Amino acid sequence: MLHLPDYGLSEYPIHQGFAEMQKKFVDDLKTVIERFEPRVSSLIIEGITNDTRNGVLQVSIQADLKVMEAINFQAQLLKNGEIRIMGDI
């Protein structure tokens, strides 16, 4: 399936070039959130771990929401496609 750039994130080959994929994912995720979530400002996304052995990418997301107080959480993207959210959201 081809990726349609106006419809969110593309698929990322987690097993190839993990460090490069992590940077591209973080950049793409920031772009998608800024494009599709108008309530978010002061968005900071950082790749904080990359467990190549287990195929886990963990990112930290910090932002201000116009309708709430600031949020801060971490997400782990697992090689089976599962996403684990940790922190207060």
Coordinates of N, CA and C in Angstrom, one line a residue:
M1 N 0.8 -1.2 0.0 CA 0.0 0.0 0.0 C 0.9 1.2 0.0
L2 N 0.6 2.2 -0.9 CA 1.4 3.4 -0.9 C 1.0 4.3 0.2
H3 N 1.9 5.1 0.7 CA 1.7 6.0 1.7 C 1.1 7.3 1.1
L4 N 0.0 7.8 1.7 CA -0.6 9.1 1.3 C -0.2 10.1 2.3
P5 N 0.7 11.1 1.9 CA 1.3 12.0 2.8 C 0.3 12.8 3.6
D6 N -0.9 13.1 3.1 CA -1.9 13.9 3.9 C -2.7 13.0 4.8
Y7 N -2.4 11.8 5.0 CA -3.2 10.9 5.9 C -2.3 10.2 7.0
G8 N -1.4 11.0 7.6 CA -0.7 10.5 8.7 C 0.7 9.9 8.4
L9 N 1.1 9.0 9.2 CA 2.5 8.4 9.2 C 2.5 7.2 8.2
S10 N 3.7 7.1 7.6 CA 3.9 5.9 6.7 C 4.4 4.8 7.6
E11 N 4.6 3.6 7.0 CA 5.2 2.5 7.7 C 6.7 2.7 7.8
Y12 N 7.3 2.2 8.8 CA 8.8 2.3 9.0 C 9.4 0.9 9.2
P13 N 10.4 0.6 8.4 CA 11.0 -0.7 8.5 C 11.9 -0.8 9.7
I14 N 11.4 -1.2 10.8 CA 12.1 -1.2 12.1 C 13.4 -2.0 12.2
H15 N 13.5 -2.9 11.3 CA 14.7 -3.8 11.3 C 15.9 -3.2 10.4
Q16 N 15.6 -2.2 9.7 CA 16.7 -1.7 8.8 C 17.1 -0.2 9.2
G17 N 18.4 0.0 9.4 CA 18.8 1.4 9.7 C 18.1 2.0 10.8
F18 N 18.1 1.4 12.0 CA 17.3 1.8 13.1 C 17.5 3.2 13.5
A19 N 18.8 3.7 13.6 CA 19.1 5.1 14.0 C 18.5 6.1 13.0
E20 N 18.6 5.8 11.7 CA 18.1 6.7 10.7 C 16.6 6.7 10.7
M21 N 16.0 5.5 10.9 CA 14.6 5.4 10.9 C 14.0 6.1 12.1
Q22 N 14.7 6.1 13.3 CA 14.2 6.8 14.5 C 14.2 8.3 14.2
K23 N 15.2 8.9 13.6 CA 15.2 10.3 13.3 C 14.1 10.6 12.4
K24 N 13.9 9.9 11.3 CA 12.8 10.1 10.4 C 11.5 10.0 11.0
F25 N 11.3 9.0 11.9 CA 10.0 8.8 12.5 C 9.7 10.0 13.4
V26 N 10.7 10.4 14.2 CA 10.5 11.6 15.1 C 10.1 12.8 14.3
D27 N 10.8 13.1 13.2 CA 10.5 14.2 12.4 C 9.1 14.1 11.8
D28 N 8.8 13.0 11.3 CA 7.5 12.8 10.6 C 6.4 12.9 11.7
L29 N 6.6 12.3 12.9 CA 5.6 12.4 13.9 C 5.3 13.8 14.3
K30 N 6.3 14.6 14.4 CA 6.1 16.0 14.8 C 5.3 16.7 13.7
T31 N 5.7 16.5 12.4 CA 5.0 17.1 11.3 C 3.5 16.7 11.3
V32 N 3.2 15.4 11.5 CA 1.8 15.0 11.5 C 1.0 15.6 12.7
I33 N 1.6 15.6 13.9 CA 0.9 16.2 15.0 C 0.6 17.6 14.8
E34 N 1.6 18.4 14.3 CA 1.4 19.8 14.0 C 0.3 20.0 12.9
R35 N 0.2 19.1 12.0 CA -0.7 19.3 10.9 C -2.1 18.9 11.3
F36 N -2.3 17.9 12.1 CA -3.6 17.4 12.3 C -4.2 17.7 13.7
E37 N -3.4 18.3 14.6 CA -3.8 18.6 16.0 C -3.7 20.0 16.3
P38 N -4.6 20.9 15.9 CA -4.5 22.3 16.1 C -4.5 22.8 17.6
R39 N -4.9 21.9 18.5 CA -4.9 22.3 20.0 C -3.5 22.2 20.6
V40 N -2.5 21.6 19.9 CA -1.1 21.4 20.4 C -0.2 22.6 20.0
S41 N 0.5 23.1 21.0 CA 1.6 24.1 20.8 C 2.8 23.7 21.6
S42 N 3.9 24.3 21.3 CA 5.2 24.1 22.0 C 5.5 22.6 22.0
L43 N 5.4 21.9 20.8 CA 5.6 20.5 20.7 C 7.1 20.1 20.7
I44 N 7.5 19.2 21.5 CA 8.9 18.7 21.5 C 8.8 17.2 21.5
I45 N 9.4 16.5 20.5 CA 9.4 15.1 20.4 C 10.9 14.7 20.3
E46 N 11.3 13.7 21.2 CA 12.7 13.2 21.2 C 12.7 11.7 21.2
G47 N 13.6 11.1 20.4 CA 13.8 9.7 20.5 C 14.7 9.5 21.7
I48 N 14.3 8.7 22.6 CA 15.1 8.5 23.8 C 15.7 7.2 24.0
T49 N 15.2 6.2 23.3 CA 15.9 4.9 23.3 C 15.6 4.2 21.9
N50 N 16.5 3.4 21.6 CA 16.3 2.5 20.4 C 16.9 1.2 20.7
D51 N 16.1 0.3 21.1 CA 16.5 -1.1 21.4 C 16.4 -1.9 20.1
T52 N 17.5 -1.9 19.4 CA 17.6 -2.7 18.1 C 17.4 -4.2 18.3
R53 N 17.9 -4.7 19.4 CA 17.7 -6.1 19.6 C 16.3 -6.6 19.7
N54 N 15.5 -5.8 20.4 CA 14.1 -6.2 20.5 C 13.1 -5.4 19.6
G55 N 13.7 -4.5 18.8 CA 12.9 -3.7 17.9 C 11.9 -2.7 18.5
V56 N 12.4 -2.0 19.6 CA 11.6 -1.1 20.3 C 12.1 0.3 20.1
L57 N 11.3 1.2 19.8 CA 11.6 2.7 19.6 C 10.8 3.4 20.7
Q58 N 11.5 4.2 21.5 CA 10.7 4.9 22.6 C 11.0 6.4 22.3
V59 N 9.9 7.2 22.4 CA 10.0 8.6 22.2 C 9.3 9.3 23.4
S60 N 9.8 10.5 23.6 CA 9.2 11.4 24.6 C 8.5 12.5 23.9
I61 N 7.2 12.8 24.3 CA 6.4 13.8 23.7 C 6.0 14.8 24.8
Q62 N 6.4 16.1 24.6 CA 5.9 17.2 25.5 C 5.2 18.2 24.7
A63 N 4.1 18.7 25.2 CA 3.4 19.8 24.5 C 2.5 20.5 25.4
D64 N 2.0 21.6 25.0 CA 1.0 22.4 25.6 C -0.3 22.2 24.8
L65 N -1.4 22.0 25.5 CA -2.7 21.8 24.9 C -3.5 23.1 25.2
K66 N -4.1 23.7 24.2 CA -4.9 24.9 24.3 C -6.1 24.7 25.2
V67 N -6.6 23.5 25.4 CA -7.8 23.2 26.2 C -7.5 22.6 27.5
M68 N -6.2 22.3 27.8 CA -5.8 21.7 29.1 C -4.4 22.3 29.5
E69 N -3.9 21.7 30.6 CA -2.6 22.0 31.0 C -1.6 21.2 30.2
A70 N -0.3 21.5 30.4 CA 0.7 20.8 29.6 C 0.7 19.3 29.8
I71 N 1.1 18.5 28.8 CA 1.2 17.1 28.8 C 2.6 16.6 28.6
N72 N 2.9 15.5 29.1 CA 4.3 14.9 29.0 C 4.1 13.4 29.1
F73 N 4.5 12.7 28.1 CA 4.4 11.2 28.1 C 5.4 10.6 27.2
Q74 N 5.6 9.3 27.4 CA 6.5 8.5 26.5 C 5.7 7.4 25.9
A75 N 6.1 7.1 24.7 CA 5.5 6.0 23.9 C 6.6 5.1 23.4
Q76 N 6.3 3.8 23.5 CA 7.2 2.8 23.0 C 6.5 2.2 21.7
L77 N 7.2 2.1 20.6 CA 6.7 1.5 19.4 C 7.4 0.2 19.3
L78 N 6.6 -0.9 19.4 CA 7.2 -2.3 19.3 C 7.2 -2.8 17.9
K79 N 8.1 -3.8 17.7 CA 8.2 -4.3 16.3 C 6.9 -5.0 15.9
N80 N 6.0 -5.4 16.8 CA 4.8 -6.1 16.4 C 3.7 -5.1 16.1
G81 N 4.0 -3.8 16.1 CA 3.0 -2.8 15.8 C 2.3 -2.2 17.0
E82 N 2.5 -2.8 18.1 CA 1.9 -2.4 19.4 C 2.5 -1.0 19.8
I83 N 1.7 -0.2 20.4 CA 2.2 1.1 21.0 C 1.9 1.1 22.5
R84 N 2.9 1.3 23.3 CA 2.7 1.5 24.8 C 2.8 2.9 25.2
I85 N 1.9 3.5 25.9 CA 1.9 4.9 26.3 C 2.2 4.9 27.8
M86 N 3.2 5.7 28.3 CA 3.5 5.8 29.7 C 3.5 7.2 30.1
G87 N 3.0 7.5 31.2 CA 3.0 8.9 31.7 C 1.6 9.4 31.8
D88 N 1.5 10.7 32.1 CA 0.2 11.4 32.3 C -0.3 12.0 31.0
I89 N -1.4 11.5 30.5 CA -2.0 12.2 29.3 C -3.4 12.5 29.5

